[in-house]
Short mmCIF file of C-alpha atoms and ligand atoms in Angstrom, two decimals:
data_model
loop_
_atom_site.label_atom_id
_atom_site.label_comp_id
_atom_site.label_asym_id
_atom_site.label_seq_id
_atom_site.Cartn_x
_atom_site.Cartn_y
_atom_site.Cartn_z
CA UNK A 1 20.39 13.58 -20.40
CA UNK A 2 20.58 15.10 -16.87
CA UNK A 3 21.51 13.52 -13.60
CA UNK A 4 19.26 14.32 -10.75
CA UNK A 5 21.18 14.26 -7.73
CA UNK A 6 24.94 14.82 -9.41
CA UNK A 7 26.83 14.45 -6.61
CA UNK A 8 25.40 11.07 -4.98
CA UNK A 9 25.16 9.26 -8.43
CA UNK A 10 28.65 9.97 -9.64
CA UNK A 11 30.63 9.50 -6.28
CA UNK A 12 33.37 7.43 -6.65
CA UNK A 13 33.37 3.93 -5.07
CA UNK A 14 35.57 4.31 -2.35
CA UNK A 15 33.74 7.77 -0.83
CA UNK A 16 30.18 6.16 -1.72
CA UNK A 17 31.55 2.83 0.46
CA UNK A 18 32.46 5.34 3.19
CA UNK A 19 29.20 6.97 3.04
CA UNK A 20 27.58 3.98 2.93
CA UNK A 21 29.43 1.99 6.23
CA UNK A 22 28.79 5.05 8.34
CA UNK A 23 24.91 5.41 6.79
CA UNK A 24 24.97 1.61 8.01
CA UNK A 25 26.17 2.11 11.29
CA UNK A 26 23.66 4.90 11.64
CA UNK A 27 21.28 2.42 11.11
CA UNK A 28 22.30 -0.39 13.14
CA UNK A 29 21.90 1.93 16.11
CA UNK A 30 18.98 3.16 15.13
CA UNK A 31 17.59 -0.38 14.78
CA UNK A 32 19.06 -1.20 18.27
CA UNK A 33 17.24 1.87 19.65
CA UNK A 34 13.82 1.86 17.66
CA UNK A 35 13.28 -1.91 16.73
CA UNK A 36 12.09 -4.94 19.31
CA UNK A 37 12.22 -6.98 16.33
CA UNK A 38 16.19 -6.06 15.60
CA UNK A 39 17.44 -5.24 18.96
CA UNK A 40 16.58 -8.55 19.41
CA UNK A 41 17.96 -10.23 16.10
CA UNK A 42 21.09 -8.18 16.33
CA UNK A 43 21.49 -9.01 20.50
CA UNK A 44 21.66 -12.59 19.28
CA UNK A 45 24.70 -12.42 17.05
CA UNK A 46 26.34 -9.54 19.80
CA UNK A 47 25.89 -6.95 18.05
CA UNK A 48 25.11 -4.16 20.57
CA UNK A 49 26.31 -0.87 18.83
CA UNK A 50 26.71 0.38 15.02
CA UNK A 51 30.64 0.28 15.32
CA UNK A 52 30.52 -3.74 15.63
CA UNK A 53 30.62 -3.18 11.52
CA UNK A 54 33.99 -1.89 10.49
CA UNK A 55 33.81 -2.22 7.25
CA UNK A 56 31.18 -2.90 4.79
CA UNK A 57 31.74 -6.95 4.20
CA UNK A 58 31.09 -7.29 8.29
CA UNK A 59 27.36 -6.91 7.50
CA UNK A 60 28.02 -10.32 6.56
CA UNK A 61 27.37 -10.92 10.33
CA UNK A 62 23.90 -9.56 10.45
CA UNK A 63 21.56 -12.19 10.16
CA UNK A 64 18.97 -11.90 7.13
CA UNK A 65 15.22 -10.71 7.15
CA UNK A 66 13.11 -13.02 5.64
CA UNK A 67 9.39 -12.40 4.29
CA UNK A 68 8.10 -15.04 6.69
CA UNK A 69 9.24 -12.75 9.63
CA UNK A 70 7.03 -9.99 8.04
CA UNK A 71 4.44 -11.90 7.67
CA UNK A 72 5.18 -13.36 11.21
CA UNK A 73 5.69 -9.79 12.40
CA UNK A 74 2.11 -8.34 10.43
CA UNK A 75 0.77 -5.80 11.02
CA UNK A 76 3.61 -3.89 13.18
CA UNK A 77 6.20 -5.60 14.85
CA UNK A 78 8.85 -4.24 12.34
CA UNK A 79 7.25 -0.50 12.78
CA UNK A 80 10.18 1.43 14.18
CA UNK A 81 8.41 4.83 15.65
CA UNK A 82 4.74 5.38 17.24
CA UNK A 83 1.82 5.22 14.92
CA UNK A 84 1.39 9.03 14.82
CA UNK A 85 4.72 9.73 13.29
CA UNK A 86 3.21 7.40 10.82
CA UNK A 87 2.27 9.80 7.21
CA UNK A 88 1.04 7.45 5.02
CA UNK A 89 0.74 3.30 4.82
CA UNK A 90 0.99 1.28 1.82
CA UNK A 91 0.88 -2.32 0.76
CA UNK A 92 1.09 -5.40 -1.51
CA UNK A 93 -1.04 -7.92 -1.73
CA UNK A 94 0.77 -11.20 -1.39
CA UNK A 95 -0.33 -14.43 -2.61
CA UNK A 96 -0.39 -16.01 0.35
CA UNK A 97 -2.98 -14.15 1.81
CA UNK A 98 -1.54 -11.02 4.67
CA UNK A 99 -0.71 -7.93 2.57
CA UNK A 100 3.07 -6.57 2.94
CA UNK A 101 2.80 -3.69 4.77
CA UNK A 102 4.67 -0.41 4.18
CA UNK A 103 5.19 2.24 6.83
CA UNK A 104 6.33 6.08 6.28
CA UNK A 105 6.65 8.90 8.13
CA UNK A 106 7.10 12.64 6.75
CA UNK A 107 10.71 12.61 6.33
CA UNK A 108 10.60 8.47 4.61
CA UNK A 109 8.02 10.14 1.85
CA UNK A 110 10.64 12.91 0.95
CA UNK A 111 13.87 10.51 0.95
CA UNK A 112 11.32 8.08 -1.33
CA UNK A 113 10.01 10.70 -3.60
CA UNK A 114 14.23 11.68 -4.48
CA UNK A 115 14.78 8.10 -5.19
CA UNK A 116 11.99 8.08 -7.56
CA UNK A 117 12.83 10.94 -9.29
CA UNK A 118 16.28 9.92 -9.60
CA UNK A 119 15.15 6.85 -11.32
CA UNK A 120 12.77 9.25 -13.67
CA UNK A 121 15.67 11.30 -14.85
CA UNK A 122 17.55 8.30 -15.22
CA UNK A 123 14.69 6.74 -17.60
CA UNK A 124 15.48 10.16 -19.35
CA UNK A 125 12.84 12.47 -17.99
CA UNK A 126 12.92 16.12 -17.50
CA UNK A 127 10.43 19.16 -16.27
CA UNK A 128 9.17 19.24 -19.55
CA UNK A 129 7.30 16.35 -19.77
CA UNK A 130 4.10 15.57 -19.61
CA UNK A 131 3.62 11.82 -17.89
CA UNK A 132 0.15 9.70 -17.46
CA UNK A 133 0.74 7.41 -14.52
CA UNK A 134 -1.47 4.70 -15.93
CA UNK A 135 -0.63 2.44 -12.68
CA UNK A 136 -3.09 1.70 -9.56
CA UNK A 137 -3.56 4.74 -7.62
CA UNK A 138 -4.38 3.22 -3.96
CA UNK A 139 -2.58 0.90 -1.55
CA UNK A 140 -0.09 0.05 -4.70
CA UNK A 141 3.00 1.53 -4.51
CA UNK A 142 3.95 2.37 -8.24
CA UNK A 143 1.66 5.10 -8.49
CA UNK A 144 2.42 7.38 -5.63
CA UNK A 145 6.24 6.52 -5.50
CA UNK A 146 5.87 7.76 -9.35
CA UNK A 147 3.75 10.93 -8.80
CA UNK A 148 6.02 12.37 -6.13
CA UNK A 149 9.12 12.31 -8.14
CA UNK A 150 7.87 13.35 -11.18
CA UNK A 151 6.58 16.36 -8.71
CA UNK A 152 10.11 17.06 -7.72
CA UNK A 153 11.25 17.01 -11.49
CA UNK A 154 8.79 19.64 -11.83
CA UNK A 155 6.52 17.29 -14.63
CA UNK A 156 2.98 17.82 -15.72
CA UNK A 157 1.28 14.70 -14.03
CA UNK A 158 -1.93 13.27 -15.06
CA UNK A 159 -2.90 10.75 -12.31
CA UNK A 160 -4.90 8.21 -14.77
CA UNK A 161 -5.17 5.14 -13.16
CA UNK A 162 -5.63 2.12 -14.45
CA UNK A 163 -8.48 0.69 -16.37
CA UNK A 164 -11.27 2.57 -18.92
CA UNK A 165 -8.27 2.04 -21.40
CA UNK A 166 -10.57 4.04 -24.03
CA UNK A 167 -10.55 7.04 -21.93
CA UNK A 168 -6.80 6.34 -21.23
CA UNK A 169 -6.14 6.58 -24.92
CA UNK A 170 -7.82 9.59 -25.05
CA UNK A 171 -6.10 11.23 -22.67
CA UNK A 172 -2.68 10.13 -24.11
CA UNK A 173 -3.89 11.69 -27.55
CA UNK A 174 -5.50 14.88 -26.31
CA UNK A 175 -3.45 15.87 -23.84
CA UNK A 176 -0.07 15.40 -25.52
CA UNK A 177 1.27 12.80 -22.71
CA UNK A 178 4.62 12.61 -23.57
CA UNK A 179 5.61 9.85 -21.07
CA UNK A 180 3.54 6.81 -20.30
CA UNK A 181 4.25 4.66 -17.13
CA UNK A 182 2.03 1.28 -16.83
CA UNK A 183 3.14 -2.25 -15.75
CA UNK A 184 4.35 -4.08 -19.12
CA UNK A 185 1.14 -5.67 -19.58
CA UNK A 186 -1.01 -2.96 -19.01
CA UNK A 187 1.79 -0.94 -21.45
CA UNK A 188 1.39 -3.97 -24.32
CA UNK A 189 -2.55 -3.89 -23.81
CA UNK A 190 -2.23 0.26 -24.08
CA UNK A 191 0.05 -0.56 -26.94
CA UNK A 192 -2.38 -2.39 -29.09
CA UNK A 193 -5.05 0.10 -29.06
CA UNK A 194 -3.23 2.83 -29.86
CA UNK A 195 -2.18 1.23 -32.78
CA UNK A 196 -5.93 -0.12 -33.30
CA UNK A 197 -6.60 4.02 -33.54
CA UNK A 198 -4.29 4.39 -36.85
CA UNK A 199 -3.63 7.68 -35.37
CA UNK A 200 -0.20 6.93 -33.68
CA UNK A 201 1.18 10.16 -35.54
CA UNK A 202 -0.81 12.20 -33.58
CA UNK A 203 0.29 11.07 -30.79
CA UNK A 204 3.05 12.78 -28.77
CA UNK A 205 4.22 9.90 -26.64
CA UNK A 206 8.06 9.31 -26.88
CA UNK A 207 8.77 7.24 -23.86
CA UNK A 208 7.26 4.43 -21.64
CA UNK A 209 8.16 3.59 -18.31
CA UNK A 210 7.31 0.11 -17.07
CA UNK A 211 8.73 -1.90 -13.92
CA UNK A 212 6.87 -3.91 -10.77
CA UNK A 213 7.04 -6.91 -12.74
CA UNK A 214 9.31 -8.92 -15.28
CA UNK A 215 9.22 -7.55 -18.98
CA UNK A 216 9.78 -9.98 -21.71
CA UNK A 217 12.02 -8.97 -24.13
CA UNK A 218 9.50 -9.98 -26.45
CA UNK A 219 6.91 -7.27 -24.73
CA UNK A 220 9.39 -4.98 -24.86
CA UNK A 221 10.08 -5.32 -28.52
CA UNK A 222 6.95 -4.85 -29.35
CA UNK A 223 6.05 -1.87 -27.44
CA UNK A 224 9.12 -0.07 -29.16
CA UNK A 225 8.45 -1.24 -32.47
CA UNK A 226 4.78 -0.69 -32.59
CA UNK A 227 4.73 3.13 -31.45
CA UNK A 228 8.79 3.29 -32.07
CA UNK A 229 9.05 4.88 -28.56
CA UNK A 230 11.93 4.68 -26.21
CA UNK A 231 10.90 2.29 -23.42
CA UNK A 232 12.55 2.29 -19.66
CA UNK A 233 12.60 -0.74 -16.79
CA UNK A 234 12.15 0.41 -13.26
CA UNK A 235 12.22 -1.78 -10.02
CA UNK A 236 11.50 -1.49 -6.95
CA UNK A 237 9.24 -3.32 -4.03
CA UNK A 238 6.40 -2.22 -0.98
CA UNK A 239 9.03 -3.27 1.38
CA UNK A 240 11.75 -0.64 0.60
CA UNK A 241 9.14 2.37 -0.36
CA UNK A 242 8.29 1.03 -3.74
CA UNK A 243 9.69 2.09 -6.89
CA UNK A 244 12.93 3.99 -6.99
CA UNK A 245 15.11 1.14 -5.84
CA UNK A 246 16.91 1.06 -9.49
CA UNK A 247 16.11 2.16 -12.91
CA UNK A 248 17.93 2.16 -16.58
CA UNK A 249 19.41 5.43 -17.90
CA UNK A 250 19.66 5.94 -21.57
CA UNK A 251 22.39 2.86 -22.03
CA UNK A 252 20.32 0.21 -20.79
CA UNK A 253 22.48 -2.17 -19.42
CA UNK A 254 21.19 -2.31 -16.06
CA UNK A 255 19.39 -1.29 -14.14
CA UNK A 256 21.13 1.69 -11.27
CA UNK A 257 20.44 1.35 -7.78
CA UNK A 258 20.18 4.04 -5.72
CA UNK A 259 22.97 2.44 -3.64
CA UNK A 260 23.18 5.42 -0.97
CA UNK A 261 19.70 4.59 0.13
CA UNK A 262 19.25 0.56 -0.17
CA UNK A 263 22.59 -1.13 0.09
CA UNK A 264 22.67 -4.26 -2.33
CA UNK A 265 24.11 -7.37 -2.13
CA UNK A 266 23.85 -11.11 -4.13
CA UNK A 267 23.30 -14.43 -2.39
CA UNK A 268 23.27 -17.88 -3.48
CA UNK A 269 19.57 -18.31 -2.31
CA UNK A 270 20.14 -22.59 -1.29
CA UNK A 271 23.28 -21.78 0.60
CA UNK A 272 23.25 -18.10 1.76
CA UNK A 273 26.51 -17.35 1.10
CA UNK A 274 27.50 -13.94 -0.85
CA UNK A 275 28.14 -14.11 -4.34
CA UNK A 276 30.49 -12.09 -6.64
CA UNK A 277 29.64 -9.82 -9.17
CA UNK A 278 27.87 -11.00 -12.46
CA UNK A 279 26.57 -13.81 -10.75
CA UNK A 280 23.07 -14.44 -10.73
CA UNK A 281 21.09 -15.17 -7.33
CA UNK A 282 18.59 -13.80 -4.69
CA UNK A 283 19.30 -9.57 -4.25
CA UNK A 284 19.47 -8.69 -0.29
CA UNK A 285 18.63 -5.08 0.53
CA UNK A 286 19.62 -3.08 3.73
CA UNK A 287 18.03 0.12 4.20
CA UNK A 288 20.35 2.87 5.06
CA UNK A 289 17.76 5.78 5.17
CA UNK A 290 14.65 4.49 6.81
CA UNK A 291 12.61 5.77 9.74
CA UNK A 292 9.66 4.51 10.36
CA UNK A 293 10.40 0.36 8.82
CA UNK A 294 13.90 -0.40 8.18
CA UNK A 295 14.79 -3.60 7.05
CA UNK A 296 18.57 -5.30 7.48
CA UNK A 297 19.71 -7.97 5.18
CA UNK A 298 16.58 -8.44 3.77
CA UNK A 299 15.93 -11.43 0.97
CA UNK A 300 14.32 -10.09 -1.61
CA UNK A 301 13.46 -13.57 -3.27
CA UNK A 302 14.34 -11.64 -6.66
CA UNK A 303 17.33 -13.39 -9.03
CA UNK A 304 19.49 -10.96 -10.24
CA UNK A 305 22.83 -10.03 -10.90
CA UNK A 306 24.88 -6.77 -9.85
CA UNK A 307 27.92 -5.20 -11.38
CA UNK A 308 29.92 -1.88 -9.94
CA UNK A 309 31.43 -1.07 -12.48
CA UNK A 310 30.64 2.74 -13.49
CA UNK A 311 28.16 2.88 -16.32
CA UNK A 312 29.11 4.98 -19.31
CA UNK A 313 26.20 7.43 -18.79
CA UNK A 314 28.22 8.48 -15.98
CA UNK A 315 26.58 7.42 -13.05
CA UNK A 316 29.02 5.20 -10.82
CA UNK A 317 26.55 3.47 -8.82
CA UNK A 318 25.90 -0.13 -9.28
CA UNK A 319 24.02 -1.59 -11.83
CA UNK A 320 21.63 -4.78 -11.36
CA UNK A 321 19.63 -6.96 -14.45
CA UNK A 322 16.23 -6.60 -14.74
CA UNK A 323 14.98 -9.57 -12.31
CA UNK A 324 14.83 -12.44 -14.20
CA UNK A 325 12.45 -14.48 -11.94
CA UNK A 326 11.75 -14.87 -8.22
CA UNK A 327 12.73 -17.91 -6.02
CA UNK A 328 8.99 -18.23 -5.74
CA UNK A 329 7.45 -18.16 -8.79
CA UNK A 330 9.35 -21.16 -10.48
CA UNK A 331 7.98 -24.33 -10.56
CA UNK A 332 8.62 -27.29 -10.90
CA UNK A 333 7.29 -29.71 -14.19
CA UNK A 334 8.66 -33.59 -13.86
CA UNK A 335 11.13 -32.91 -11.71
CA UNK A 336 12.64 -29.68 -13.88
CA UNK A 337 12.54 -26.39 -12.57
CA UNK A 338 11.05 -23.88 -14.59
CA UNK A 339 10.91 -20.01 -14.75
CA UNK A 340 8.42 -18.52 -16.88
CA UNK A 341 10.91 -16.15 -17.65
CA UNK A 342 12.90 -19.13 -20.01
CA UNK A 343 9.36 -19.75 -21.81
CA UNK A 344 9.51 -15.78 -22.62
CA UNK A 345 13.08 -16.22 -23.92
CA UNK A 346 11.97 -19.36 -26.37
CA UNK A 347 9.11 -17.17 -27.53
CA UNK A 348 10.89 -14.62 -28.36
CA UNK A 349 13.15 -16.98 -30.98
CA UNK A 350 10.03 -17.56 -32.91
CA UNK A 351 8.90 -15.25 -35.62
CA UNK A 352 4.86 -15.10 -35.40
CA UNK A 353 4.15 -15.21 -31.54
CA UNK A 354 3.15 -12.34 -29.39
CA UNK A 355 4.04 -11.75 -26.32
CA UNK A 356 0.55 -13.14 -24.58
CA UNK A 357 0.76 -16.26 -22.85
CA UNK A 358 -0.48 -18.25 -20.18
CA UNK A 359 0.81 -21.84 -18.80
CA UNK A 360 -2.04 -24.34 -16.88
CA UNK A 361 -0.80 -27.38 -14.76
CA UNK A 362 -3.08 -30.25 -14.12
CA UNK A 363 -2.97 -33.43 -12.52
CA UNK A 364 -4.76 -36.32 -13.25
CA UNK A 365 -6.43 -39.27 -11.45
CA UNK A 366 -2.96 -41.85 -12.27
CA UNK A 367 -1.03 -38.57 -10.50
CA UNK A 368 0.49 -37.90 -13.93
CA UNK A 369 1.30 -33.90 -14.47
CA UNK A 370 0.56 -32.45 -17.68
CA UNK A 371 1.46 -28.39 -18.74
CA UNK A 372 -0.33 -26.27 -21.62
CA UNK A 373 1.23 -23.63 -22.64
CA UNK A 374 -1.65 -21.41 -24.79
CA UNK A 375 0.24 -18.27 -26.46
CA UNK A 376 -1.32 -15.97 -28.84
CA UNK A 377 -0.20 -15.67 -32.69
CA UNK A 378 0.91 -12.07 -33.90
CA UNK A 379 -1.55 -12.62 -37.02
CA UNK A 380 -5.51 -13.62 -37.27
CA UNK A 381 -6.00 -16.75 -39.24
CA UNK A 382 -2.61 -17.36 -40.36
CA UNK A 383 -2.39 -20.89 -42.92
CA UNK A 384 -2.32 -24.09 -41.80
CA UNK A 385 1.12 -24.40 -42.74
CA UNK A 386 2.10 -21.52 -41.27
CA UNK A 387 1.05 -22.35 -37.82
CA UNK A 388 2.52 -25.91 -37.82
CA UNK A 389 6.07 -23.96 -38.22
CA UNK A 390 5.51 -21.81 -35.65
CA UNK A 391 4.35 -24.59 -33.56
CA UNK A 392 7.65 -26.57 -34.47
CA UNK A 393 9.93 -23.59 -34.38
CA UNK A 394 8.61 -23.03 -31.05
CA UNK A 395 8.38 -26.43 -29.86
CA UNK A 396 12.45 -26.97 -30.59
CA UNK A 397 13.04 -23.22 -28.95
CA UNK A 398 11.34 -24.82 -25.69
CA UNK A 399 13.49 -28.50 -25.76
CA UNK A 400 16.70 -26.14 -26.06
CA UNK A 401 16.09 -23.94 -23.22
CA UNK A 402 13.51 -25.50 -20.68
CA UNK A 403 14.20 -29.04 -21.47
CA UNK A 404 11.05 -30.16 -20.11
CA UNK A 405 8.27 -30.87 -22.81
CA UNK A 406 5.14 -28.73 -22.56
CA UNK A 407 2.19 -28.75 -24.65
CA UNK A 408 1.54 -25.68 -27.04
CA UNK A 409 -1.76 -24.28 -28.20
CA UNK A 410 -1.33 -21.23 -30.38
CA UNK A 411 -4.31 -18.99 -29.90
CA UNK A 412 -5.82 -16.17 -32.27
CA UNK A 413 -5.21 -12.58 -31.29
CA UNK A 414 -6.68 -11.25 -28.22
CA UNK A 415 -7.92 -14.29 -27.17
CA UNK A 416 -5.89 -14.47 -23.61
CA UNK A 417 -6.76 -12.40 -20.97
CA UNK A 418 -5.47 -8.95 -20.57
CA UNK A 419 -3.96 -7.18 -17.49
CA UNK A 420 -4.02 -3.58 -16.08
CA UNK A 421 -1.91 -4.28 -13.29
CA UNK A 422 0.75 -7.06 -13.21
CA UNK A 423 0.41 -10.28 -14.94
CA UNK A 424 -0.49 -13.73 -14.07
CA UNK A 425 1.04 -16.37 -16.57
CA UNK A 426 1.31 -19.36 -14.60
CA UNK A 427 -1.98 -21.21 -13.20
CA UNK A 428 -0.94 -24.50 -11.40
CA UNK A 429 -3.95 -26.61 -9.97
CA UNK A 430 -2.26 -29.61 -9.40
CA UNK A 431 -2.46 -29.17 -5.47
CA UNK A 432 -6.21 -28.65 -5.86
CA UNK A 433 -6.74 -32.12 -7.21
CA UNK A 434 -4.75 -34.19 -4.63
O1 LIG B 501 6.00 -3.51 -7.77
C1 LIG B 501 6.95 -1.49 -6.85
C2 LIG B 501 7.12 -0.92 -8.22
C3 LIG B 501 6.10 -0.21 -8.79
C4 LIG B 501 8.30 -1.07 -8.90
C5 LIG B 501 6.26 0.34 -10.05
C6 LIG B 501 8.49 -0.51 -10.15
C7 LIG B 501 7.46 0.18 -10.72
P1 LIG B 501 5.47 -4.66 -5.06
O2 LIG B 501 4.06 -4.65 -5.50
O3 LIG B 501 5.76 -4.80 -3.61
O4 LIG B 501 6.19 -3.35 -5.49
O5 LIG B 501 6.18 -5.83 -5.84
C8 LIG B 501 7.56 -6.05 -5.70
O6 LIG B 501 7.63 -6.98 -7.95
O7 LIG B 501 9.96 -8.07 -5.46
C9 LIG B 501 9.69 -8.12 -7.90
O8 LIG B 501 9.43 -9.50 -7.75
C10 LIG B 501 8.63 -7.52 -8.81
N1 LIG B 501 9.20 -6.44 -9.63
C11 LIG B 501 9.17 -5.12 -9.37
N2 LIG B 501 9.76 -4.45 -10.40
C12 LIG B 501 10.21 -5.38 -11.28
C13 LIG B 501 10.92 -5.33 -12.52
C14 LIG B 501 6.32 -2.87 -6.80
N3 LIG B 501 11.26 -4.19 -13.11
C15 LIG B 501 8.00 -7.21 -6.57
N4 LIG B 501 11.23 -6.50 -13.13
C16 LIG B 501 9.48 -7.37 -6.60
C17 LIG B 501 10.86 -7.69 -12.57
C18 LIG B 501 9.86 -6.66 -10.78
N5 LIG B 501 10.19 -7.79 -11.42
#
């Protein structure tokens, strides 16, 4: 498989840390000269020129950028050059109400659509593909961050959208798409039908590419298995471009960041202080190209773990996990904290579930919290029997790794609701009722 951009993604360490500290220092001044926000969060801590960072660990004294200073900053505080050098804006919605907003100018879209198609060729893409971007087209990030590189590889795009997944299948089948992208769930829903067709043989697809939100392995497994296609992880947020931060190459153990544009490092998220590698906590990014929004030391809120070790698909740059979970979307059941990403690792122990889920909290009137965790069976109307093993297979998975005990309802096929865009699996209205 080929490498996009040779040179930058086999570099070895010590002349891509070079490249990096003097990219940082570039960037430091630039803040100093272009930012109100930074010239006066780097003025604080007396840093008043790019040289105050020697060597890459003295970022250490740059403050981090938190997403309550966006949101404080919304809509441009952290906008670095005048609105008309501005080419295109994007954003996220955020579930506490103001979007993230995304700024680029001309030469931001160009250093964003490399990264992506770096990541592309890493998934194992080439010219001669034929890829349905089956991902919101819009203020969404995926889509465009995907179209651009796969322009650069030289691809056949067809800019599908989410939603009418019959026309989507259609598509897929008569135009020969050889590579699908689509969030996991929207990739598991696209999964099913296909399959529902009987005509998967006809089909050309070889490869999905997923990312922009957490992919159980179970999901994963049975993408692969039911259309035996090769499937990718890609990640990436609104705040640095979008997607084209990291993606796996063919050995999938990890997930490469395109270190020479968003420098990476791992915090222990309660204490702040930088952790080594293979150690999971909160990923920091620092943008080292970035004109129009650059962001320094900025927390991420997504656990990972990073190792620099060069991969043996040659690439040298450093690898994180696939986010396990974010700081913000564990909660907390009778006093244990809870990632739905552990209730995804107990399902996928048990023979029989699929990868569908969805977890309500409630409190009652005496204050007392209760959790239901409804998952869908692989089968229709499996025995009695049958689904009290499941149900105690799965039970025991749950007491091993969340501790905490939730109740289970196991729910027919295609009973739960389906996504196009990213999932929701956790509903907790046990604020609403106090
Ligand atoms: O999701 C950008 C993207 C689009 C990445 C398409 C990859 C593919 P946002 O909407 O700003 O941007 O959401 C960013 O999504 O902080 C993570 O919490 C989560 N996320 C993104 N990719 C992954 C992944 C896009 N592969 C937020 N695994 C991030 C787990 C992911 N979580």
């Amino acid at each position: 498989m080929g490498i996009y951009q040779i040179e930058l993604e086999t570099m070895n360490r010590a002349e891509l840390e070079k490249m990096q500290l003097k990219k940082l220092q570039n960037m430091i001044n630039y803040c100093l000269s272009h930012s109100s926000f930074y010239r006066r969060k780097l003025k604080d801590v007396g840093i008043d020129s790019g040289f105050c960072v020697q060597k890459l660990e003295e970022l250490q004294k740059i403050p981090y950028t938190t997403k309550e200073e966006l949101r404080d900053q919304y809509p441009t505080g952290l906008l670095s050059v005048p609105m008309d050098m501005v080419a295109r804006i994007h954003a996220s919605s955020g579930t506490t109400g103001k979007p993230t907003v995304g700024y680029y100018t001309k030469k931001d879209l160009d250093i964003w659509a490399d990264a992506a198609a770096r990541v592309l060729v890493q998934n194992g893409l080439d010219a001669q593909d034929i890829i349905q971007i089956s991902v919101g087209y819009g203020l969404f990030t995926g889509a465009m961050g995907f179209h651009q590189g796969a322009e650069k590889i030289g691809c056949t795009i067809i800019p599908a959208s989410t939603g009418n997944t019959e026309k989507q299948i259609v598509m897929m089948h008569d135009l020969g798409v050889t590579v699908l992208m689509a969030t996991p769930s929207y990739a598991s829903h696209l999964a099913e039908r296909i399959v529902s067709t009987g005509k998967r043989k006809e089909f050309k697809l070889k490869r999905i590419l997923f990312g922009a939100e957490r992919c159980s392995a179970a999901t994963r497994r049975m993408i692969e298995d039911s259309l035996q296609v090769e499937t990718a992880d890609n990640y990436g947020m609104t705040e640095f471009f979008g997607p084209g931060v990291a993606g796996e190459c063919s050995e999938k153990s990890g997930l490469h960041i395109t270190e020479d544009i968003f420098y990476p490092e791992i915090i222990d998220p309660d204490t702040g202080k930088v952790l080594p590698d293979n150690t999971v906590g909160e990923l920091v990014l620092t943008s080292l190209e970035r004109e129009a929004m650059p962001l320094l030391r900025y927390r991420t809120r997504d656990l990972t773990s990073i190792d620099h070790t060069p991969c043996s698909c040659g690439r040298t740059t450093a690898r994180i996990q696939a986010p396990k979970g974010r700081t913000d979307d564990m909660f907390v059941f009778k006093g244990i904290n809870v990632f739905p990403s552990q209730i995804e690792t107990a399902m996928s122990h048990v023979k029989g579930l699929s990868p569908h889920y969805r977890i309500t909290l409630n409190r009652d009137e005496a204050f007392q919290d209760s959790a239901l965790l409804e998952v869908e069976l692989t089968e229709p109307s499996m025995s009695i029997e049958m689904k009290q093993r499941i149900k105690a297979d799965f039970e025991h998975w749950l007491r091993e790794i969340v501790i905490v005990r939730i109740s289970i309802k196991l729910c027919e096929p295609g009973t739960l609701e389906r996504f196009v865009g990213k999932s929701r699996r956790v509903y907790d209205y046990r604020y609403l009722q106090e």
